[in-house]
mmCIF file of C-alpha atoms in Angstrom:
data_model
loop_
_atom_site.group_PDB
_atom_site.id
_atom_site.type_symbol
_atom_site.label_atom_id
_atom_site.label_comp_id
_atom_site.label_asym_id
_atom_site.label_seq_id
_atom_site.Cartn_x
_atom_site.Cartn_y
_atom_site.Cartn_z
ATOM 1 C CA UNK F 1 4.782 58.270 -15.195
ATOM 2 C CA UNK F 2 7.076 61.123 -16.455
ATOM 3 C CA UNK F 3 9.441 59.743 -19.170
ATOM 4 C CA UNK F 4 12.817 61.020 -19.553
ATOM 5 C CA UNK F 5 12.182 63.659 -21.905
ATOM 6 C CA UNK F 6 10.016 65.189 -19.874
ATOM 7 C CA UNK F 7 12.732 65.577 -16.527
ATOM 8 C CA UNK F 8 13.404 69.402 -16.669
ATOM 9 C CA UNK F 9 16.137 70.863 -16.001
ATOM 10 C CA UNK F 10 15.664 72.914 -12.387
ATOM 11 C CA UNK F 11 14.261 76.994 -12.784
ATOM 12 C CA UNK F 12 13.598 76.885 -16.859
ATOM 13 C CA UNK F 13 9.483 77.152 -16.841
ATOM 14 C CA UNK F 14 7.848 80.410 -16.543
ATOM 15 C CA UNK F 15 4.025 79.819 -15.641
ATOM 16 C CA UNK F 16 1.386 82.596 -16.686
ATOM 17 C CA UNK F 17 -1.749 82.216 -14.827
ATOM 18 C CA UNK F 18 -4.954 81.319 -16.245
ATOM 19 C CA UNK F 19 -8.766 82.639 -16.136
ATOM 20 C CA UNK F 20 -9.156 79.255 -13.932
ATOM 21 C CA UNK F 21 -9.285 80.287 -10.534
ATOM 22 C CA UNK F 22 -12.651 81.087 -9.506
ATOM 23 C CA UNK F 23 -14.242 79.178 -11.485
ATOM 24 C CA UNK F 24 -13.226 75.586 -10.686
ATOM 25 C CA UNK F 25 -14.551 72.774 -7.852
ATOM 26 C CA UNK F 26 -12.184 72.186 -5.820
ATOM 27 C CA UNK F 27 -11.070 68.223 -5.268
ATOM 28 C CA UNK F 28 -10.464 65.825 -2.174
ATOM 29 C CA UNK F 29 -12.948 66.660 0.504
ATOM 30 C CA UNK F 30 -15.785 69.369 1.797
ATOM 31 C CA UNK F 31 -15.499 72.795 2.694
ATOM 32 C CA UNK F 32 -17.755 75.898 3.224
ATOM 33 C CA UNK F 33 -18.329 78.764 1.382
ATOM 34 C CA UNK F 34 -18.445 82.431 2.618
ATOM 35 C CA UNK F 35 -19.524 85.565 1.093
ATOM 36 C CA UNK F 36 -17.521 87.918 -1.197
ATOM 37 C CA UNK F 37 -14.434 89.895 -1.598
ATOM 38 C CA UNK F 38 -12.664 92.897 -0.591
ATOM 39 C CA UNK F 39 -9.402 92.296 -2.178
ATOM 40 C CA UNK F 40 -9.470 93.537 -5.302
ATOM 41 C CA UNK F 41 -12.499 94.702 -6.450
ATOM 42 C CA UNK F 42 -12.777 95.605 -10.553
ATOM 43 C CA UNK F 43 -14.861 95.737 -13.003
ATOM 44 C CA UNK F 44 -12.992 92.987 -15.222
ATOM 45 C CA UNK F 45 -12.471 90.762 -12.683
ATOM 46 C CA UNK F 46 -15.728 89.613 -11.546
ATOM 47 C CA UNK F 47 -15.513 85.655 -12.346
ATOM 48 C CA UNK F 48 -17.673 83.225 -10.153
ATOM 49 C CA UNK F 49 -16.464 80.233 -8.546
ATOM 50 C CA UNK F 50 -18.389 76.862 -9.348
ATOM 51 C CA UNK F 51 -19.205 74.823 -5.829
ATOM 52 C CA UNK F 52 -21.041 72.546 -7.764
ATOM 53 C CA UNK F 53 -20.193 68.641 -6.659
ATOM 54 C CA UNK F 54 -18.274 66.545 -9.136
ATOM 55 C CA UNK F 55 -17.108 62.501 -8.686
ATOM 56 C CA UNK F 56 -13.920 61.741 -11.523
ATOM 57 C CA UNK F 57 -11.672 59.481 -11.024
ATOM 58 C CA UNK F 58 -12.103 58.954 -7.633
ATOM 59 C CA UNK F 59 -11.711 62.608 -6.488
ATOM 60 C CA UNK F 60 -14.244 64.189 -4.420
ATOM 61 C CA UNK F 61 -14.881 67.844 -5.657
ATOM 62 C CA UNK F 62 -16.600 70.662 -3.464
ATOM 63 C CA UNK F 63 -20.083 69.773 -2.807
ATOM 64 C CA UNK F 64 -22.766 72.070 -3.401
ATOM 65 C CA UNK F 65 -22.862 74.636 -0.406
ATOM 66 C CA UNK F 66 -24.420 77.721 1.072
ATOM 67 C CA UNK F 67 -22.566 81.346 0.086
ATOM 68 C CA UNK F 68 -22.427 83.181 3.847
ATOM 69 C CA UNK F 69 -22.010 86.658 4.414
ATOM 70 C CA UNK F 70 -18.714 87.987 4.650
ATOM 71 C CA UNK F 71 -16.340 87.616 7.181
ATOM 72 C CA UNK F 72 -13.787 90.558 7.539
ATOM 73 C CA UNK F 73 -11.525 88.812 10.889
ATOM 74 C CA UNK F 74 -7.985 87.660 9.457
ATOM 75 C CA UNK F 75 -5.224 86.146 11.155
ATOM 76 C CA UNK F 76 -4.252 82.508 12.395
ATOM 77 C CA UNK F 77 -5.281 80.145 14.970
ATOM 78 C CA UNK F 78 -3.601 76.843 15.945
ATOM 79 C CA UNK F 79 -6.471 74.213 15.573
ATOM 80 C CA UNK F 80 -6.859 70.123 15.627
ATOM 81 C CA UNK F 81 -7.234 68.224 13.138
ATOM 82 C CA UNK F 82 -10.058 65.344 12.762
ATOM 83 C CA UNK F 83 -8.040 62.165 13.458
ATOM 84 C CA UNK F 84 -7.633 59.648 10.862
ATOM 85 C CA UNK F 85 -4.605 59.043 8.509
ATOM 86 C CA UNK F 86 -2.764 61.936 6.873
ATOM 87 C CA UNK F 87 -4.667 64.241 9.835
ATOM 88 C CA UNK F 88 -1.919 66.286 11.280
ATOM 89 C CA UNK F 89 -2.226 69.118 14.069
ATOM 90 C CA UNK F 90 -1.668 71.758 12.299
ATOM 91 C CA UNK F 91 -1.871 76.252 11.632
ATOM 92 C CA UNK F 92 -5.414 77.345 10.093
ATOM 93 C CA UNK F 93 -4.344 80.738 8.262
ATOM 94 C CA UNK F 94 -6.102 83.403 5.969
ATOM 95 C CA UNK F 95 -4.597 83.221 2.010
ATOM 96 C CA UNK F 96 -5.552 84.450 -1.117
ATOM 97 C CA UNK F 97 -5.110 81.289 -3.530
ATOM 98 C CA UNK F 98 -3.323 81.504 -7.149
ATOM 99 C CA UNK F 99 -5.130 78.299 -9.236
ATOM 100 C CA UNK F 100 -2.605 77.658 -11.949
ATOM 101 C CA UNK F 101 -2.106 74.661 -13.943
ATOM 102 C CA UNK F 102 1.297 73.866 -12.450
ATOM 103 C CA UNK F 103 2.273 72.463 -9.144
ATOM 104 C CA UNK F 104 4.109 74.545 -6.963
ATOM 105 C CA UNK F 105 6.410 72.790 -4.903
ATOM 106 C CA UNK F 106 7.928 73.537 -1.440
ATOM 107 C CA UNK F 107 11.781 74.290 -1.763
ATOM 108 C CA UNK F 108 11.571 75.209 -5.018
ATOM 109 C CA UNK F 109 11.849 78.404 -7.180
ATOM 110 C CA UNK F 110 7.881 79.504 -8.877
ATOM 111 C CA UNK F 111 8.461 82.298 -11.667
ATOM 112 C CA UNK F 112 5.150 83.467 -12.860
ATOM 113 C CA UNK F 113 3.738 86.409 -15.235
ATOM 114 C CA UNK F 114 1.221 87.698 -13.611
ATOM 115 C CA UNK F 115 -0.910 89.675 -16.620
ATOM 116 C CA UNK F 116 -4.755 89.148 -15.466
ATOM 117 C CA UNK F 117 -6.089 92.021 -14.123
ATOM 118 C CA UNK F 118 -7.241 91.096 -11.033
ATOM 119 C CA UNK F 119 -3.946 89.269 -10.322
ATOM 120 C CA UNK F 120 -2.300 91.904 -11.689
ATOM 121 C CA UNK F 121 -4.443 94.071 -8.499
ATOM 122 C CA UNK F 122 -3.348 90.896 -5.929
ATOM 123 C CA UNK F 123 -0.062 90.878 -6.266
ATOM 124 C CA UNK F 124 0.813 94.526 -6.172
ATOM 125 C CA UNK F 125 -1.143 94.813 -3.148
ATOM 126 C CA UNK F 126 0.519 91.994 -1.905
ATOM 127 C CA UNK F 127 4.181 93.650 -2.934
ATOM 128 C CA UNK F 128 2.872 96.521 -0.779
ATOM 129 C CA UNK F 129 6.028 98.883 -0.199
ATOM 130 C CA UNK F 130 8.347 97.882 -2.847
ATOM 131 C CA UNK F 131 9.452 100.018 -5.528
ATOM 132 C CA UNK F 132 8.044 100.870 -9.282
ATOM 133 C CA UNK F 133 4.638 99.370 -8.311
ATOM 134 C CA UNK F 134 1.261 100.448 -9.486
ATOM 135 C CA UNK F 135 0.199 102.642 -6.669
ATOM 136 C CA UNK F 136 -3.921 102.490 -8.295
ATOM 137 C CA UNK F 137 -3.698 98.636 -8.369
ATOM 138 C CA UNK F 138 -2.795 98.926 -4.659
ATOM 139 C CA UNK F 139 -5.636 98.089 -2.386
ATOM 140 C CA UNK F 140 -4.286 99.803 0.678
ATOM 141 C CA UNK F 141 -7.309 98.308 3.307
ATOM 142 C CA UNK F 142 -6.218 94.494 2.019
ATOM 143 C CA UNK F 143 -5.665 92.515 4.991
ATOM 144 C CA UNK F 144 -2.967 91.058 2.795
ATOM 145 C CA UNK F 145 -0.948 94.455 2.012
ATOM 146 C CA UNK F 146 2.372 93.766 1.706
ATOM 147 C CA UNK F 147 2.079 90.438 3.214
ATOM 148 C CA UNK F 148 4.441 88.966 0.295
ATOM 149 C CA UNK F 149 2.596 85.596 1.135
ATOM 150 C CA UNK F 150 -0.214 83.654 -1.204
ATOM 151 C CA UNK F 151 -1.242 80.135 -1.918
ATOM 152 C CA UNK F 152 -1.079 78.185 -4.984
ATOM 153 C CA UNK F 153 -3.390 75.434 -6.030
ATOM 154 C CA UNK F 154 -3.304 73.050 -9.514
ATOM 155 C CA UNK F 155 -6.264 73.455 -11.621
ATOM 156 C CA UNK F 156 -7.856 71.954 -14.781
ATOM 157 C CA UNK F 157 -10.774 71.399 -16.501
ATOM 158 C CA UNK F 158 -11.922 69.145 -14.045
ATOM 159 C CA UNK F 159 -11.497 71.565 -11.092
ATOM 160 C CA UNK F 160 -9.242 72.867 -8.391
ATOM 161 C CA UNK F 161 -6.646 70.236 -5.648
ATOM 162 C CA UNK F 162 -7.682 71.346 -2.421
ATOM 163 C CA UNK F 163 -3.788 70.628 -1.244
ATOM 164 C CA UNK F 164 -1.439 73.030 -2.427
ATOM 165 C CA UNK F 165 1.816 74.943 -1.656
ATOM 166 C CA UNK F 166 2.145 78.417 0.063
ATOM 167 C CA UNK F 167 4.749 80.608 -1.161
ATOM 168 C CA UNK F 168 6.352 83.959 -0.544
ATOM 169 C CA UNK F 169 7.549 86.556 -3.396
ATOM 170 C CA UNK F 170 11.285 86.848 -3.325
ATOM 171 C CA UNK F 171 11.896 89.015 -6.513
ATOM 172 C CA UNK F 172 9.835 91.113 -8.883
ATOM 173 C CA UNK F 173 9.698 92.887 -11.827
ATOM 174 C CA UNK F 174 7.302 95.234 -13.423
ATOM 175 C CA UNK F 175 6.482 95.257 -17.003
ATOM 176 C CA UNK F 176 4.349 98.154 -17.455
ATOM 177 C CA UNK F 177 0.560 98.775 -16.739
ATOM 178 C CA UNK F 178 1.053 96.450 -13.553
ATOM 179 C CA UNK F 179 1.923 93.457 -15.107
ATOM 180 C CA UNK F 180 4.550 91.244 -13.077
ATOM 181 C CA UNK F 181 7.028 88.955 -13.685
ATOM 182 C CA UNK F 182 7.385 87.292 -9.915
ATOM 183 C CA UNK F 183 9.669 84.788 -8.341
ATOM 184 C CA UNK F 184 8.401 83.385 -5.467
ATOM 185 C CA UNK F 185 9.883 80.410 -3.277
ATOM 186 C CA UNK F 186 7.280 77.697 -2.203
ATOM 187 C CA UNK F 187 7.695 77.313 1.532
ATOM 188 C CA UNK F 188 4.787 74.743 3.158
ATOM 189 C CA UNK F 189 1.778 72.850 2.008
ATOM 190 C CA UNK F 190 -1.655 73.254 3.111
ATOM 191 C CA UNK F 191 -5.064 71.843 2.708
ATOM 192 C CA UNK F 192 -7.824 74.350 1.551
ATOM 193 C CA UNK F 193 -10.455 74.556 4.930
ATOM 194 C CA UNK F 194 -12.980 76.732 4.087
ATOM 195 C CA UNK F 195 -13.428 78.412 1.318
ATOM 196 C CA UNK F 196 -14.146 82.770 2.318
ATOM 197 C CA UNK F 197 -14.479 84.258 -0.598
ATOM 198 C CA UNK F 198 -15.308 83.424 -3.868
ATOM 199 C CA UNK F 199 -14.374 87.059 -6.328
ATOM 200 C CA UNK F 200 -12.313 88.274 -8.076
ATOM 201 C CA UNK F 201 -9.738 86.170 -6.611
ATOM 202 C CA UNK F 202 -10.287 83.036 -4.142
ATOM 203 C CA UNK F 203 -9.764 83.271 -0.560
ATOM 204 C CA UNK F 204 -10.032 80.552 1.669
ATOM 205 C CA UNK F 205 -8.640 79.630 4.885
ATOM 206 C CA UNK F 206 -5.896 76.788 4.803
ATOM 207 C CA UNK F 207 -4.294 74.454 7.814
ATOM 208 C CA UNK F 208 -1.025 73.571 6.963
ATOM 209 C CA UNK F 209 0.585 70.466 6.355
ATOM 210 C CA UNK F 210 3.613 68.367 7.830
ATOM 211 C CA UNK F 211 5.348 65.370 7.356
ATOM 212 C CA UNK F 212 4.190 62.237 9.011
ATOM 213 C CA UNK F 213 7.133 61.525 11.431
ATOM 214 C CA UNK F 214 9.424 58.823 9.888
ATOM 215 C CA UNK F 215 9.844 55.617 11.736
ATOM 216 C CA UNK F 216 13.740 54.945 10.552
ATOM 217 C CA UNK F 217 15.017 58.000 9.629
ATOM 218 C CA UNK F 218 18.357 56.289 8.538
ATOM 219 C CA UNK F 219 16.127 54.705 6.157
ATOM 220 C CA UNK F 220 15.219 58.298 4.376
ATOM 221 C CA UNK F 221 18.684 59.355 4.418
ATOM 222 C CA UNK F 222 19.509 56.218 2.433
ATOM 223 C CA UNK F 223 16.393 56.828 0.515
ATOM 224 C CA UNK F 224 17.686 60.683 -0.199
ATOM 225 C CA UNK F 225 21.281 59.530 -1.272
ATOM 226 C CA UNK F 226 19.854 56.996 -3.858
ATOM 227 C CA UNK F 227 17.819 59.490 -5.346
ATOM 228 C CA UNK F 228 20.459 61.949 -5.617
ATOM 229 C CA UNK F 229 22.611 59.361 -7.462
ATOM 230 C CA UNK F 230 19.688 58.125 -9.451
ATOM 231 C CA UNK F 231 19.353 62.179 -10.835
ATOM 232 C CA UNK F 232 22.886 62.214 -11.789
ATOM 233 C CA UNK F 233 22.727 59.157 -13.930
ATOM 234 C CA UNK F 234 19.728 60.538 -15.697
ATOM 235 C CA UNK F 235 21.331 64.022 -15.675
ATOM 236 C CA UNK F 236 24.615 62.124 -17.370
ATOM 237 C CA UNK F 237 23.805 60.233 -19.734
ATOM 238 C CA UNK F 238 20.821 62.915 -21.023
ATOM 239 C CA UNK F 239 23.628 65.355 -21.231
ATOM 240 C CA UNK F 240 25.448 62.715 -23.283
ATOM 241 C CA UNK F 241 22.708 61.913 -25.564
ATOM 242 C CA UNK F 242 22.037 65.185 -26.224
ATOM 243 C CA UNK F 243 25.671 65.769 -27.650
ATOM 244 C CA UNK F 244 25.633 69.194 -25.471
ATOM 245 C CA UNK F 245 29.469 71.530 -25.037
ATOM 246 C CA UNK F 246 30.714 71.185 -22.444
ATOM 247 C CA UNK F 247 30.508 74.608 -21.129
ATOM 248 C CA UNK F 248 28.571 74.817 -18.166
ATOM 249 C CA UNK F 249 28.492 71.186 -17.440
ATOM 250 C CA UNK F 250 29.664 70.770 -14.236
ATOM 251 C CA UNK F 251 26.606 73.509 -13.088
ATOM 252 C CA UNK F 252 23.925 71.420 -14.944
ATOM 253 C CA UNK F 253 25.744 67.818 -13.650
ATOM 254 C CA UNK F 254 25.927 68.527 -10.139
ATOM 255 C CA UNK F 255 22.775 70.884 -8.856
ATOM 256 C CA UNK F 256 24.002 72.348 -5.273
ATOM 257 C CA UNK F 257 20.420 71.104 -4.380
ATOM 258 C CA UNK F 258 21.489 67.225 -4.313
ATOM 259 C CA UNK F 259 23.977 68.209 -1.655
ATOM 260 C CA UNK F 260 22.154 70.882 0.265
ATOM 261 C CA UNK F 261 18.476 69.707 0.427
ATOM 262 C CA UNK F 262 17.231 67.763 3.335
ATOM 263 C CA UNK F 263 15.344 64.280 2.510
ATOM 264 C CA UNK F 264 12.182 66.139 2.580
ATOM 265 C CA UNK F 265 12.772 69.204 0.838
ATOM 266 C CA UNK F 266 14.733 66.938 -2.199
ATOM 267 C CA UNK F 267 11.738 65.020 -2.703
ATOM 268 C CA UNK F 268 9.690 67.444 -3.202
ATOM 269 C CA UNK F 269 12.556 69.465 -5.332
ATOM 270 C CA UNK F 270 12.714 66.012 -7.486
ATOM 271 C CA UNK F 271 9.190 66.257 -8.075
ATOM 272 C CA UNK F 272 9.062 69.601 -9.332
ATOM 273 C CA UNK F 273 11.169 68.706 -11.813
ATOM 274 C CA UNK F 274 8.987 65.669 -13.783
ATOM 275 C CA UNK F 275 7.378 67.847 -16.282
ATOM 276 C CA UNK F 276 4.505 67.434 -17.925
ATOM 277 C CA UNK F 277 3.245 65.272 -15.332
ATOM 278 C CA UNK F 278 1.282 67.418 -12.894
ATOM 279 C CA UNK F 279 -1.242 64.137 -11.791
ATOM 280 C CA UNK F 280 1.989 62.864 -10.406
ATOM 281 C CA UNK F 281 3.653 65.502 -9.311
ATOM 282 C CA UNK F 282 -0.016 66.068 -7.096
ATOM 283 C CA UNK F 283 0.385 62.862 -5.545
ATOM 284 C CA UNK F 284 3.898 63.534 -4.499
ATOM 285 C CA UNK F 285 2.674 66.910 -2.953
ATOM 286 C CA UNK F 286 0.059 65.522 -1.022
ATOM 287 C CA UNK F 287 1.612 62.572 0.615
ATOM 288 C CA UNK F 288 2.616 62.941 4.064
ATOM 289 C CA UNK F 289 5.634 60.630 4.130
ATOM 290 C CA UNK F 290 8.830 61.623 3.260
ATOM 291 C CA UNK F 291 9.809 57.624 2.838
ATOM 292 C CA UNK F 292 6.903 57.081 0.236
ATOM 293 C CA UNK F 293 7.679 59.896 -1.897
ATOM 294 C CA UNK F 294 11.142 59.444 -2.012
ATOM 295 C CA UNK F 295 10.475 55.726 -2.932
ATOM 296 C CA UNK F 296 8.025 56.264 -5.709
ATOM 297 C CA UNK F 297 10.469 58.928 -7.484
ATOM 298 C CA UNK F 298 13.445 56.718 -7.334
ATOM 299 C CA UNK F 299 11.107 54.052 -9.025
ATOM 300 C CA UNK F 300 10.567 56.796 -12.093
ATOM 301 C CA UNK F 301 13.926 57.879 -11.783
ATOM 302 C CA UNK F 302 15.232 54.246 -12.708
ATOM 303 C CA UNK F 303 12.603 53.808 -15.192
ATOM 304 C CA UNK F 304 13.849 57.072 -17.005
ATOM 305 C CA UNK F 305 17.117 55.361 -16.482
ATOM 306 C CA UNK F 306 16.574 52.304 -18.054
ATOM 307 C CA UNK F 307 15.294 54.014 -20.745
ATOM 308 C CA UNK F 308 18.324 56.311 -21.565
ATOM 309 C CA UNK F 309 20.831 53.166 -21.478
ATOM 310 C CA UNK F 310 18.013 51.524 -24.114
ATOM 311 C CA UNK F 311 18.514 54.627 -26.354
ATOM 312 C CA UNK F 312 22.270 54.870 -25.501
ATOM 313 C CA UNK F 313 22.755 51.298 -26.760
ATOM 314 C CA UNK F 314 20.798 52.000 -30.257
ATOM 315 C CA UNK F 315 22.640 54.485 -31.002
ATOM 316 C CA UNK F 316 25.919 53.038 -31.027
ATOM 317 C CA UNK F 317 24.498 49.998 -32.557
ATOM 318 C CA UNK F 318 23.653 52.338 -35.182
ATOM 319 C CA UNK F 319 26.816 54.388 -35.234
ATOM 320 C CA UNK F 320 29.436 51.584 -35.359
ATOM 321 C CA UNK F 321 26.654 50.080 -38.361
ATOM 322 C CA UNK F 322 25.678 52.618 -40.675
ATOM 323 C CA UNK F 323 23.548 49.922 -42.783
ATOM 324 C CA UNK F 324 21.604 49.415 -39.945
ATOM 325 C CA UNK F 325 19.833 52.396 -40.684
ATOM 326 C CA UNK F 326 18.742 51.670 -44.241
ATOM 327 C CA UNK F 327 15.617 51.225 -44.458
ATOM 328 C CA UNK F 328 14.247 47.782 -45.920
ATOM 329 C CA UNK F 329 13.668 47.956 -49.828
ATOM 330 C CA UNK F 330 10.135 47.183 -51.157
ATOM 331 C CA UNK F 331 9.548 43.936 -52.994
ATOM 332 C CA UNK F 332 9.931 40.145 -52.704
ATOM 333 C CA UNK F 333 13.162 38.794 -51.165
ATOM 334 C CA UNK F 334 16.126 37.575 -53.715
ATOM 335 C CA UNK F 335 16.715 33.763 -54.016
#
């Protein structure tokens, strides 16, 4: 569970990608494996991607599977899902996937430095059109030129989530040699299908996810309200702690995104925000109901709560009794 020094405060983190990608499982599940790519093809970006079958902590990785030969026919088909619980009916599309070991979130704001040269060859191809790009990074056949749209998955040493969080670029800005600094918005989840090619950067087709449909939506506008008011008491009396001016309070008090979000879109904005805690933040990505999430972040948001007014209360302890914070002298005690 996040504590409370680990809340962030909303658009401060800038992620830089890692040499991860291709050569992580991937959790939660099966999927095929097809043959290799045509989206950015260099020399120093040749990396394999492990399909070998791991069991850790209860997470099924990728099983070993057979590398097919490549499939060039991109686009999107509306397919149906197997049934069973979290199953939804659902849009199969095409994406080239950006492993990173951060969560992306949908409804929130992803900066990212994009350095690695293959990356560095994915997204200007993908920025196809814009201004002060690196035309020789461009790959002008990509099925993905200036498409503006990728996926993003969280990796680690013990592999890649198959559920992660498309998103689209909003704003960019080179750096020279066609390095990036990118802000992109995450828009929907998805669950990794089938995985088409393995280098130098992952593609794989993806369904995308919805929300289960809530049974009492008056129930997750409740839900949504409390967990507004839950953030502002931890944004409050953090800002007090922390003996801040008060210039630019109100800003940092009152994010528009309490007021604006829907119940959905705050949870998963709440979420994005408990740093440091990307096994958490996972599980609040991939469940399907709105209700649940909502319910298990106002049960961390108390808890960070709880632990604030703890703090709060030693410190004035402490303040209105300076002695209290001598510390005890060696030796045995007087008569």
């Amino acid at each position: 569970m996040p504590t409370a020094s680990q809340l962030a405060t909303p658009g401060r983190c800038v992620a830089v990608p890692q040499a991860l990608a291709t050569k992580s499982a991937i959790s939660s599940g099966p999927a095929r494996v097809r043959g290799s790519s045509s989206l950015g093809r260099n020399p120093a970006a040749n990396a394999q991607l492990s399909s070998r079958a791991y069991h850790k902590g209860g997470s099924n990785f990728l099983a070993e599977c057979p590398v097919r030969s490549g499939v060039r026919d991109v686009g999107s088909c509306v397919v149906r899902a197997e049934s069973g619980e979290g199953k939804k009916t659902g849009t199969v599309m095409r994406l080239p996937i950006f492993p990173l070991g951060i969560v992306a979130m949908p409804a929130t704001i992803v900066p990212l430095n994009i350095f690695e040269a293959r990356y560095r060859v994915l997204f200007n191809t993908l920025l196809a059109g814009d201004e002060g790009l690196d035309e020789e990074l461009i790959q002008k056949d990509s099925p993905f030129f200036g498409s503006r749209v990728f996926g993003m998955c969280m990796a680690n040493k013990d592999g890649m989530r198959r559920v992660g969080t498309t998103l689209e670029i909003k704003q960019h800005t080179t750096i020279g040699d066609g390095k990036l600094l990118v802000t992109s918005r995450g828009i929907q989840r998805f669950s990794i299908v089938e995985v088409i090619e393995e280098k130098p950067v992952l593609i794989c087709d993806v369904q995308l996810l919805e929300d289960n449909e809530e049974a009492d939506p008056e129930q997750v506008t409740q839900l949504a309200e409390e967990v507004s008011e839950a953030y502002r008491s931890v944004l409050q009396l953090s800002w007090k702690l922390s003996n801040k001016k008060q210039e630019g309070k109100d800003d940092v008090l009152e994010p528009e995104e309490l007021s604006l979000l829907s119940p959905s879109d705050l949870s998963f904005w709440v979420a994005s925000l408990f740093a440091n805690s990307e096994r958490e933040q996972q599980e609040l990505l991939e469940e399907l109901s709105v209700t649940k999430r909502l319910q298990r972040e106002l049960e961390i948001l108390n808890g960070s709560l709880q632990y604030l007014r703890a703090k709060s209360a030693l410190e004035s302890v402490f303040k209105d009794d300076p002695t209290s914070m001598d510390p005890p002298q060696a030796g045995p005690p007087s008569n």
